[in-house]
Short mmCIF file of C-alpha atoms and ligand atoms in Angstrom, two decimals:
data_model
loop_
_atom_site.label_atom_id
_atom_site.label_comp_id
_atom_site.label_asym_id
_atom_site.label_seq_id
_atom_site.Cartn_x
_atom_site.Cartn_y
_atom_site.Cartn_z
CA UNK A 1 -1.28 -10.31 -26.08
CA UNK A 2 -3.81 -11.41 -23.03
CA UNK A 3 -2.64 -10.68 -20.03
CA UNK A 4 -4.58 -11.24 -16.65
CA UNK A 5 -4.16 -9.06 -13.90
CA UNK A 6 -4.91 -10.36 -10.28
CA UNK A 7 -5.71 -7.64 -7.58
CA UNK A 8 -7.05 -7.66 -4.02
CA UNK A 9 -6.22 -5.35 -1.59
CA UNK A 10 -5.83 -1.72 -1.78
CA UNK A 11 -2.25 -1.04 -2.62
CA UNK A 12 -2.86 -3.47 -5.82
CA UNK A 13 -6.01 -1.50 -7.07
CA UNK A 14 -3.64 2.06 -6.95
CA UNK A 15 -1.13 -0.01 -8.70
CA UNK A 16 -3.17 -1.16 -11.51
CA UNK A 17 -5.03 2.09 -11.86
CA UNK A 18 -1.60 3.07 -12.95
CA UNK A 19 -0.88 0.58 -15.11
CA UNK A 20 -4.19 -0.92 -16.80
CA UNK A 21 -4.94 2.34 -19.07
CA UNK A 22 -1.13 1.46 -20.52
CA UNK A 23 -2.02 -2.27 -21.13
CA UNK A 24 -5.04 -2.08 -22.70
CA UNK A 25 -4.04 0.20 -25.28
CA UNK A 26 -2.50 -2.78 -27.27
CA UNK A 27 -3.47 -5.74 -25.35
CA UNK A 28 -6.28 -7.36 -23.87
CA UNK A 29 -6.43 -7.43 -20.14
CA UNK A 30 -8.51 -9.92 -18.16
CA UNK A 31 -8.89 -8.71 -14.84
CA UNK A 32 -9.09 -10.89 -11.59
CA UNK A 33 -10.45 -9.20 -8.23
CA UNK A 34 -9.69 -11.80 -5.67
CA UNK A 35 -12.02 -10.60 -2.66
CA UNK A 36 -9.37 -10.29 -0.48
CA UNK A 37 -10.56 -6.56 0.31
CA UNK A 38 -14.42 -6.18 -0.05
CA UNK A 39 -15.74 -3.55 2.32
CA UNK A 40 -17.12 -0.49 0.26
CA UNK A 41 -14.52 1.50 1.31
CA UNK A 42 -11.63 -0.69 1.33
CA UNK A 43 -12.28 -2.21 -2.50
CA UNK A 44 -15.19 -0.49 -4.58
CA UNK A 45 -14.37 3.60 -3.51
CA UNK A 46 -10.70 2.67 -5.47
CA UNK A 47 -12.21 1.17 -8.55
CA UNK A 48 -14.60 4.40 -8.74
CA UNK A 49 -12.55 6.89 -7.85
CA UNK A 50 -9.39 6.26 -9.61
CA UNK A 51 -11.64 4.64 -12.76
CA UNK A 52 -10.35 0.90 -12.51
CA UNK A 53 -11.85 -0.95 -14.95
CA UNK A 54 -14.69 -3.59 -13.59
CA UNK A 55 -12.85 -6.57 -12.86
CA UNK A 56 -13.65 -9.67 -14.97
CA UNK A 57 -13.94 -11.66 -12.56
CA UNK A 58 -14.55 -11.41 -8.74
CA UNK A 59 -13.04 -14.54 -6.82
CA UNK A 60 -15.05 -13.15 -3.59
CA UNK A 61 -12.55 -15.00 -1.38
CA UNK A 62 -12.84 -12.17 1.67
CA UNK A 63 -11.12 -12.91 5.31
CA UNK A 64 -9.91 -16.13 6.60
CA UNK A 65 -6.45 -17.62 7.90
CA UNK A 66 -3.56 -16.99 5.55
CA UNK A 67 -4.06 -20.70 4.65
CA UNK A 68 -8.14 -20.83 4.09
CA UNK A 69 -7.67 -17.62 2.06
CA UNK A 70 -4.92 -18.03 -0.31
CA UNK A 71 -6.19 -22.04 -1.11
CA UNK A 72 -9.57 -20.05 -2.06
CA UNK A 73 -7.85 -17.66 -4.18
CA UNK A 74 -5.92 -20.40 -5.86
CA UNK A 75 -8.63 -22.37 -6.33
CA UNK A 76 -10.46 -19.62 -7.87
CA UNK A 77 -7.47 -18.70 -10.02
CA UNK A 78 -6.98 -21.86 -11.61
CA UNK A 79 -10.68 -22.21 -12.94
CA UNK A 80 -10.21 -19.08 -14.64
CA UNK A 81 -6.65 -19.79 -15.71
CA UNK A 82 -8.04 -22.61 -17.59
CA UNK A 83 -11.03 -20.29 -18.67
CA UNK A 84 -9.38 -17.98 -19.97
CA UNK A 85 -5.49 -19.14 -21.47
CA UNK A 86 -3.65 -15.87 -20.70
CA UNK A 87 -0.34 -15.36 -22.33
CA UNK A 88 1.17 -13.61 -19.13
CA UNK A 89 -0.35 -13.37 -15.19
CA UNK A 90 0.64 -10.05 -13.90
CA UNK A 91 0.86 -9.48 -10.38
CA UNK A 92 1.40 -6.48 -7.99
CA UNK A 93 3.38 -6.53 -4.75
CA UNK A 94 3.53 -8.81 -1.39
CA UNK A 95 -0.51 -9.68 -0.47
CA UNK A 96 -1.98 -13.69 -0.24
CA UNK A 97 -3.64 -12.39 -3.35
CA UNK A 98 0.05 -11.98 -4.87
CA UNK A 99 0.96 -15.13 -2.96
CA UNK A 100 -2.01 -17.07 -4.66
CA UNK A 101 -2.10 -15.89 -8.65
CA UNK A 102 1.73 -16.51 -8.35
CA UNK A 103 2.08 -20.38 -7.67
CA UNK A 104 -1.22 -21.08 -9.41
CA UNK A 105 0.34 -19.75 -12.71
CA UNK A 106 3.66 -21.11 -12.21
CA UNK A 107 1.61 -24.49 -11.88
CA UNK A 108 0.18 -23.97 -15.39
CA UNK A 109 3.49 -23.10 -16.54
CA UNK A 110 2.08 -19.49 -17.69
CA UNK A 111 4.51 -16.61 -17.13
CA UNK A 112 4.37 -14.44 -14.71
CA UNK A 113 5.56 -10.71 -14.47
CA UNK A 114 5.89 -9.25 -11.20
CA UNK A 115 5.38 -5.55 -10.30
CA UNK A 116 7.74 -4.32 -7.28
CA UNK A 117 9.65 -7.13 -6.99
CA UNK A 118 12.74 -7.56 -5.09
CA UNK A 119 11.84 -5.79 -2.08
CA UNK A 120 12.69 -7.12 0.90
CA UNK A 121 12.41 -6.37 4.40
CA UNK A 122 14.77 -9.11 5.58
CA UNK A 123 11.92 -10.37 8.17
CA UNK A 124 10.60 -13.81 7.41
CA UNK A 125 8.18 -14.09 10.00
CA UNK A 126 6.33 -11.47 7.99
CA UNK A 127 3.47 -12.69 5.49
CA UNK A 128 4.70 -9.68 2.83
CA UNK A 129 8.19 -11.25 2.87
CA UNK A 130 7.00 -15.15 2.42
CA UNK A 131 4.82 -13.72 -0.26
CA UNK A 132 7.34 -11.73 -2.15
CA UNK A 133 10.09 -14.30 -2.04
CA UNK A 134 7.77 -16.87 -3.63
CA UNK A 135 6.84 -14.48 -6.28
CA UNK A 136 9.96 -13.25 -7.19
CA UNK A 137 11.34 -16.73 -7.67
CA UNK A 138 8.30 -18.05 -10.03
CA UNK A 139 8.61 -15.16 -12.06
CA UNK A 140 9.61 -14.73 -15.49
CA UNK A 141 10.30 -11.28 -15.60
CA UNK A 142 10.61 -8.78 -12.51
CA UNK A 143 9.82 -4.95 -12.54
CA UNK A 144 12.31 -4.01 -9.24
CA UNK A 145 11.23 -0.22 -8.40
CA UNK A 146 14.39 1.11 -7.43
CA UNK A 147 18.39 0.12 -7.44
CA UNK A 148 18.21 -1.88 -4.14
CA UNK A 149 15.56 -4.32 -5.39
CA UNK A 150 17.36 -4.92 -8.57
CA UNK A 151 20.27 -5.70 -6.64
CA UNK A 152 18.71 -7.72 -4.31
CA UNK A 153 17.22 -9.81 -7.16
CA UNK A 154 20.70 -10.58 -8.54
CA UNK A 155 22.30 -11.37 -5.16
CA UNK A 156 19.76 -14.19 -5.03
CA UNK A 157 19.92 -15.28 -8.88
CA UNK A 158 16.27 -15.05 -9.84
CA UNK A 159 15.72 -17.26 -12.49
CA UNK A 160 13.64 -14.94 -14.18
CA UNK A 161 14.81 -11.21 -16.11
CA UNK A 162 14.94 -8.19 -13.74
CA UNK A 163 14.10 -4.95 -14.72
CA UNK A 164 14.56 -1.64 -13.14
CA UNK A 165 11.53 0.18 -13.60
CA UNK A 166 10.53 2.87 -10.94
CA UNK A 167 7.95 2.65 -8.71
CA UNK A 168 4.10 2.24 -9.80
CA UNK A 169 3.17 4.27 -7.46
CA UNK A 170 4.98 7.23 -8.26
CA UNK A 171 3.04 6.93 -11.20
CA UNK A 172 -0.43 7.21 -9.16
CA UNK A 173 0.67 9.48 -7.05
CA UNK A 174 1.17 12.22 -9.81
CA UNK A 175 -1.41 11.40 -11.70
CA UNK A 176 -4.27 11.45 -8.84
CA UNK A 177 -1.98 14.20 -6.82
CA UNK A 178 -2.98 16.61 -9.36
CA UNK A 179 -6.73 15.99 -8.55
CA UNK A 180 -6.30 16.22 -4.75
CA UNK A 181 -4.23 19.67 -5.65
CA UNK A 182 -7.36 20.77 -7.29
CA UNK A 183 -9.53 20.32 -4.35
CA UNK A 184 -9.84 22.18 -0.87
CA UNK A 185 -9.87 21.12 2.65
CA UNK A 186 -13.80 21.72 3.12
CA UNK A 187 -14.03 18.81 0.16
CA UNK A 188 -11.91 16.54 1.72
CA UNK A 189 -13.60 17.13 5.34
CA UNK A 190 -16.88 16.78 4.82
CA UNK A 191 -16.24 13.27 3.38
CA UNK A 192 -14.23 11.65 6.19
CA UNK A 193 -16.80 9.12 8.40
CA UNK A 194 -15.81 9.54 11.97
CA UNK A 195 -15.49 6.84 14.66
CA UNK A 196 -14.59 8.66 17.98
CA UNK A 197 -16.80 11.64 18.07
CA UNK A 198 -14.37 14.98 18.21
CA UNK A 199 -13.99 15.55 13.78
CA UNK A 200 -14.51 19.09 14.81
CA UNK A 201 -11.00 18.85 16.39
CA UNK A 202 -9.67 19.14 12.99
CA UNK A 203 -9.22 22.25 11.16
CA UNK A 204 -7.16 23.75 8.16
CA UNK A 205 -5.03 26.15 10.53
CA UNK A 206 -3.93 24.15 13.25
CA UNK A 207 -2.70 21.34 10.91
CA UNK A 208 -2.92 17.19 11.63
CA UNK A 209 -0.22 14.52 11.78
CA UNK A 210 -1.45 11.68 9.47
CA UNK A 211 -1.34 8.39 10.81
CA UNK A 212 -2.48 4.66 10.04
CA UNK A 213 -1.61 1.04 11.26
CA UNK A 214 -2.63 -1.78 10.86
CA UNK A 215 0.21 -4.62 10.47
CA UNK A 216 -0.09 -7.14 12.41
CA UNK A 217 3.14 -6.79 14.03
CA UNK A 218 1.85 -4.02 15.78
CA UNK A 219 -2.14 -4.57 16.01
CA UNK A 220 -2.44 -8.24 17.08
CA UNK A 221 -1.01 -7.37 20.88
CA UNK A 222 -3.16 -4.84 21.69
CA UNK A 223 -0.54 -2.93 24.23
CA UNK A 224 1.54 -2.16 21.22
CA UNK A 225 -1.49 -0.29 19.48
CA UNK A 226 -1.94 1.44 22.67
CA UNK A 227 1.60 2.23 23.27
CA UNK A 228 0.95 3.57 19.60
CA UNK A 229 -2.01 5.71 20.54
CA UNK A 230 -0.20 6.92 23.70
CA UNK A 231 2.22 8.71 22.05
CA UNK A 232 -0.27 10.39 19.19
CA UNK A 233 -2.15 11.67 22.10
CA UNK A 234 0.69 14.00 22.75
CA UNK A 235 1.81 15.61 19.66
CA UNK A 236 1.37 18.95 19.36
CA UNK A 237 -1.59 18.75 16.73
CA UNK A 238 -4.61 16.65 16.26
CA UNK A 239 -3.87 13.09 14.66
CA UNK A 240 -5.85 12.37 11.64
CA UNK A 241 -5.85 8.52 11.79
CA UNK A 242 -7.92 6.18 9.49
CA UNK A 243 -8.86 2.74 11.02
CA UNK A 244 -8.13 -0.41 9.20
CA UNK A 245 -11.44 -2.63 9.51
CA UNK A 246 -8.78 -5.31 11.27
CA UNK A 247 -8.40 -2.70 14.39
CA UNK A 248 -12.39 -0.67 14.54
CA UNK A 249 -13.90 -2.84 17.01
CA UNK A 250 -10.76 -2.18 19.24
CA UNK A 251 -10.78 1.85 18.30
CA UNK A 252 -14.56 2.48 19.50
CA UNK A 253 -13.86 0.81 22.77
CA UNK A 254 -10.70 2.69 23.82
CA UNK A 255 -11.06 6.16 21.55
CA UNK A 256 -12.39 8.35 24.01
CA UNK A 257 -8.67 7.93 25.89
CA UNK A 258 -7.14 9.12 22.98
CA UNK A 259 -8.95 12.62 22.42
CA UNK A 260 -5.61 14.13 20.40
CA UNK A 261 -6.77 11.44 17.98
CA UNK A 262 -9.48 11.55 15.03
CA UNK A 263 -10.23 8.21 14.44
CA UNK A 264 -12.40 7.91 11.28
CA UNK A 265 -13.20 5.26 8.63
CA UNK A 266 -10.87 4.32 5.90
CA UNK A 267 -10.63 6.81 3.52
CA UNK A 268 -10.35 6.76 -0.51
CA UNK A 269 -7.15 7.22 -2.56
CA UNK A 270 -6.98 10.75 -3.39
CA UNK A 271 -8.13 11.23 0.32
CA UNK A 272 -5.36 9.58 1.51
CA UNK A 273 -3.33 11.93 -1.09
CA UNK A 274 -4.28 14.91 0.45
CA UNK A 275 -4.19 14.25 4.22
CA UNK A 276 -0.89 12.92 3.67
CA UNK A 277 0.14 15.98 1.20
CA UNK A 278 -0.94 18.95 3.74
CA UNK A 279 0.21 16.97 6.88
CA UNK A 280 3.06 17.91 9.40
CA UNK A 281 4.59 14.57 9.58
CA UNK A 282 3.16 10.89 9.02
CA UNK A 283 3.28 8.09 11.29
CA UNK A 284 2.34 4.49 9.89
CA UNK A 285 3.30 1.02 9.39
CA UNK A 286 2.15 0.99 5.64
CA UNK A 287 4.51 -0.20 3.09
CA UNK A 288 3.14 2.06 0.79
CA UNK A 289 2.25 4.95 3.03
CA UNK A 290 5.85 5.73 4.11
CA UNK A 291 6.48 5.53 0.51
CA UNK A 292 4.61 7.69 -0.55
CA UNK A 293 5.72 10.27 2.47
CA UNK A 294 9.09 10.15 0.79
CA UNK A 295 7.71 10.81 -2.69
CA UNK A 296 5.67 13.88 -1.33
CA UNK A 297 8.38 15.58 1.03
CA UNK A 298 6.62 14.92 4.13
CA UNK A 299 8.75 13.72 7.02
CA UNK A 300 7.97 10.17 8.37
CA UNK A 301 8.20 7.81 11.33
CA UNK A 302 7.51 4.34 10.34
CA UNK A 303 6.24 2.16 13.52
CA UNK A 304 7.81 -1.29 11.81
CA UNK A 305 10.87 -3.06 11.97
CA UNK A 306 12.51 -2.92 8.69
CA UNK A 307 10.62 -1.67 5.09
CA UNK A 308 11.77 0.54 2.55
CA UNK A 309 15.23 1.25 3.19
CA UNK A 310 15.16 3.88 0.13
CA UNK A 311 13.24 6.10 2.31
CA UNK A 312 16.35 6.68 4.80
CA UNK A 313 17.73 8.57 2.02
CA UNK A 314 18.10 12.65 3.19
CA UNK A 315 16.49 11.28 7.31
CA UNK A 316 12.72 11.37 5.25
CA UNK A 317 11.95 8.23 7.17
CA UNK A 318 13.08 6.44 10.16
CA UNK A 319 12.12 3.22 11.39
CA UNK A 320 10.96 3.14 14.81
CA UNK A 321 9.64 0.07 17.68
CA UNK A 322 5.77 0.39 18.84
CA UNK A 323 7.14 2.00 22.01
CA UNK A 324 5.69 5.29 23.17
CA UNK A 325 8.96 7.13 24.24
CA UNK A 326 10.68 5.95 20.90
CA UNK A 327 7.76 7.37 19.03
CA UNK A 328 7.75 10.78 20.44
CA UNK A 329 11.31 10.67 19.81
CA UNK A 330 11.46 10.27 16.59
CA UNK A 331 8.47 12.10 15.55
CA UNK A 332 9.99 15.39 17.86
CA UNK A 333 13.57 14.82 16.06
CA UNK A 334 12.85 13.20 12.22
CA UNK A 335 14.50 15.85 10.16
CA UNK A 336 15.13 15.74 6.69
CA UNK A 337 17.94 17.05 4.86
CA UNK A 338 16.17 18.75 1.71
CA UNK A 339 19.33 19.36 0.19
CA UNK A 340 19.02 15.45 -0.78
CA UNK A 341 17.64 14.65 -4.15
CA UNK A 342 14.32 12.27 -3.64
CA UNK A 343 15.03 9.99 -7.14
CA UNK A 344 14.97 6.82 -5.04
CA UNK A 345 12.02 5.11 -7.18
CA UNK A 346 12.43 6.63 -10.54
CA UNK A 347 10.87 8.96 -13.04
CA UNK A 348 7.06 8.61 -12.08
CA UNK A 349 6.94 6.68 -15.68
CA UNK A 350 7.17 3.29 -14.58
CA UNK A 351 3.76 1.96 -16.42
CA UNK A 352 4.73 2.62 -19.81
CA UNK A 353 8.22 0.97 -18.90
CA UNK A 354 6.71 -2.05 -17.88
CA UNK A 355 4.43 -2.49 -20.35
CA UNK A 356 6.78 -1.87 -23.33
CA UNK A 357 9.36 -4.77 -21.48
CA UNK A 358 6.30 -7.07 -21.23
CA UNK A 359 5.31 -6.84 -25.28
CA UNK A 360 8.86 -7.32 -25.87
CA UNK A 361 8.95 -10.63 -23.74
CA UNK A 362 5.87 -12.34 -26.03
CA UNK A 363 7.62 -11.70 -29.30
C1 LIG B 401 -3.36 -6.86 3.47
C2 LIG B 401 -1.92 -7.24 3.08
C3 LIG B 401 -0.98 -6.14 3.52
C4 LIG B 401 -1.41 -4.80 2.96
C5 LIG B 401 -2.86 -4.53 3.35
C6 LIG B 401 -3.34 -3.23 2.72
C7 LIG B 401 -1.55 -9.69 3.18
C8 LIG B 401 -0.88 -10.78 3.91
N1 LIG B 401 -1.51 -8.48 3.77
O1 LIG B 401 -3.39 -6.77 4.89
O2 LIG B 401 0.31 -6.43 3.03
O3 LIG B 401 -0.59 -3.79 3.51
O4 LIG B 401 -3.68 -5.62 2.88
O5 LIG B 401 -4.50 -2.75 3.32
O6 LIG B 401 -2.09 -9.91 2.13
N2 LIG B 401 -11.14 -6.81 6.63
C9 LIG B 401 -12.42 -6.31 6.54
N3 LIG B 401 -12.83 -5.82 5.34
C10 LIG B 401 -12.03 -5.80 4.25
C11 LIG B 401 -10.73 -6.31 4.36
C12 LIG B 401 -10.29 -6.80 5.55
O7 LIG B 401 -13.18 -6.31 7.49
O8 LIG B 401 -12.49 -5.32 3.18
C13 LIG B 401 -10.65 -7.28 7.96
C14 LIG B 401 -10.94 -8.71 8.23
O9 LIG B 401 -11.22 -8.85 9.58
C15 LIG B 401 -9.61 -9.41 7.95
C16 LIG B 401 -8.60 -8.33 8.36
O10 LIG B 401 -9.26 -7.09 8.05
O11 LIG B 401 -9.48 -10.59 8.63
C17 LIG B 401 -7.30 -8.40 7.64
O12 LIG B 401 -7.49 -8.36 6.24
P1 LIG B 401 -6.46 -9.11 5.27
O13 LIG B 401 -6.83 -8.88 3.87
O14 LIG B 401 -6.26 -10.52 5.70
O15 LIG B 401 -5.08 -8.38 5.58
P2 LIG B 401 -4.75 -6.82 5.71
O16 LIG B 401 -4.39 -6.53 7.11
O17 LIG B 401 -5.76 -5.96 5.05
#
């Protein structure tokens, strides 16, 4: 069977590192890079570090308005749609790159298979929700990763088959977990590229809170990141906190306010891993980020409205507004009940799943 895979953005090339090894063991896989991520260290550090295979193509689409970059991508896609006559178009997640491979291959009437499907946030102002509905409801067959997405599938009578699967990146996280277990703080350290100037503030005793954002929701009106920033400034321990390319500019004018804060450059996967492994709590407004919190044990606030209501499960997450005061709050008070089993999103086996439903739908 050929099967094309479209990625672009970070979360997609941790899903597919999961999942490509699986495909390709009886099937050929075209893979389709749309661009949509292309700094060094927001696209290529994935593909070497977690050993993605080169992409087939590279659709080198890159920034623009939700509209000027998913017509790009489509127009890209459907040149090597026609190029390359897959049997099946899989697609990861809720990105424009999602967004773009799914209605140019429902257009060419090739099947699609969608990986995490059914999520949904219940926000339709946001661009991951648009995205995800319209994929969901061009697909053919959908790989939910835990109960609520199946069930949120059926409530809205997909037309396609819906399949609960686990979560992908489950998968990646205990596969590439055990290589950030095998590695010490002095490795991880020495690679992270600092923007404000205080990296020495971190050490291995005093601990870090790990903490990204970069939705627009909370990044676009600047006085929400700040009202972010504000309240990292006063934990108790130095903030470890990556910066999304959308927010630099805006962190090396204001950092040096902020001096509980490390601000450094994006880091890789199994960076990511291990910051959020060894760290006291997490606070983010990534999709995948409180995920994986919840996956590792590691209590989280999540600055967003509404995302992964799985994560609730045992107080492991709570969802909190970009208000200073609320922050603290909830950062002071999140405590989880370990008693509570964490089998929200499966077995950590969800690849081989997915791939054994998808040879079963060709024959
Ligand atoms: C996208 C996804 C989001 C996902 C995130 C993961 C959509 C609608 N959003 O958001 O769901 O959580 O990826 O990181 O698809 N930029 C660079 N270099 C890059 C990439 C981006 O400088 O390599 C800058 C550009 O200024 C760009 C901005 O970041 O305009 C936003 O990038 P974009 O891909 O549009 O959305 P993300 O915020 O990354």
């Amino acid at each position: 069977m050929k099967i094309l895979t479209v990625v672009g953005a970070r979360p997609q090339f941790i899903k597919a590192a999961a999942v490509s090894d699986e495909i390709r063991k009886d099937n050929t896989e075209i893979l389709v890079h749309t661009g949509q991520h292309y700094d060094e260290n927001m696209s290529k550090v994935f593909f070497d570090e977690l050993g993605i295979p080169k992409p087939d193509y590279n659709l080198g689409v890159g920034s623009g308005s939700h509209a000027q970059q998913t017509a790009q991508m489509m127009l890209g896609m459907e040149k090597v749609l026609l190029e390359t006559q897959p049997d099946m178009v899989l697609l990861y997640g809720d990105t424009n790159s999602t967004l773009a491979g799914a209605i140019t291959a429902a257009k060419l009437n090739i099947p699609i298979a969608h990986v995490e499907a059914g999520v949904r946030f219940h926000l339709m102002d946001m661009p991951e929700e648009q995205n995800r509905v319209v994929a969901d409801h061009l697909s053919s067959l959908l790989f939910a990763s835990t109960l609520l997405g199946q069930q949120n599938l059926l409530d809205e009578k997909v037309a396609g088959e819906v399949h609960n699967v686990g979560d992908v990146m489950y998968d990646a996280l205990i596969r590439f977990g055990r290589i950030a277990d095998g590695l010490d703080f002095e490795h991880f350290y020495k690679r992270l590229t600092p923007i404000s100037h205080n990296l020495d503030k971190l050490d291995k005793n005093s601990g870090w809170y790990y903490c990204t954002s970069h939705r627009p929701e909370n990044t676009d009106d600047k006085s929400k990141l700040e009202n972010i920033f504000a309240a990292l400034n006063e934990l108790d321990a130095p903030v470890l906190f990556p910066a999304h390319p959308r927010i630099q500019s805006f962190v090396s004018s204001v950092y040096e306010k902020y001096p509980n804060i490390v601000f450094v450059q994006p880091v890789s996967y199994i960076d990511s891993v291990y910051f959020t492994k060894h760290a006291k709590k997490i606070v983010t407004d990534s999709g995948g980020l409180h995920k994986e919190a919840y996956l590792l044990g590691i209590p989280c606030v999540t600055v967003l409205r509404s995302g992964w209501e799985e994560t609730k499960t045992g107080n492991w997450n709570v969802f909190v507004s970009p208000d200073k005061r609320a922050i603290l709050d909830a950062v002071r008070n999140v405590t989880p009940d370990v008693s509570v089993a964490r089998d929200q999103f499966g077995d950590g086996c969800s690849a081989k799943k997915i791939v054994g439903i998808v040879d079963g739908f060709a024959r």
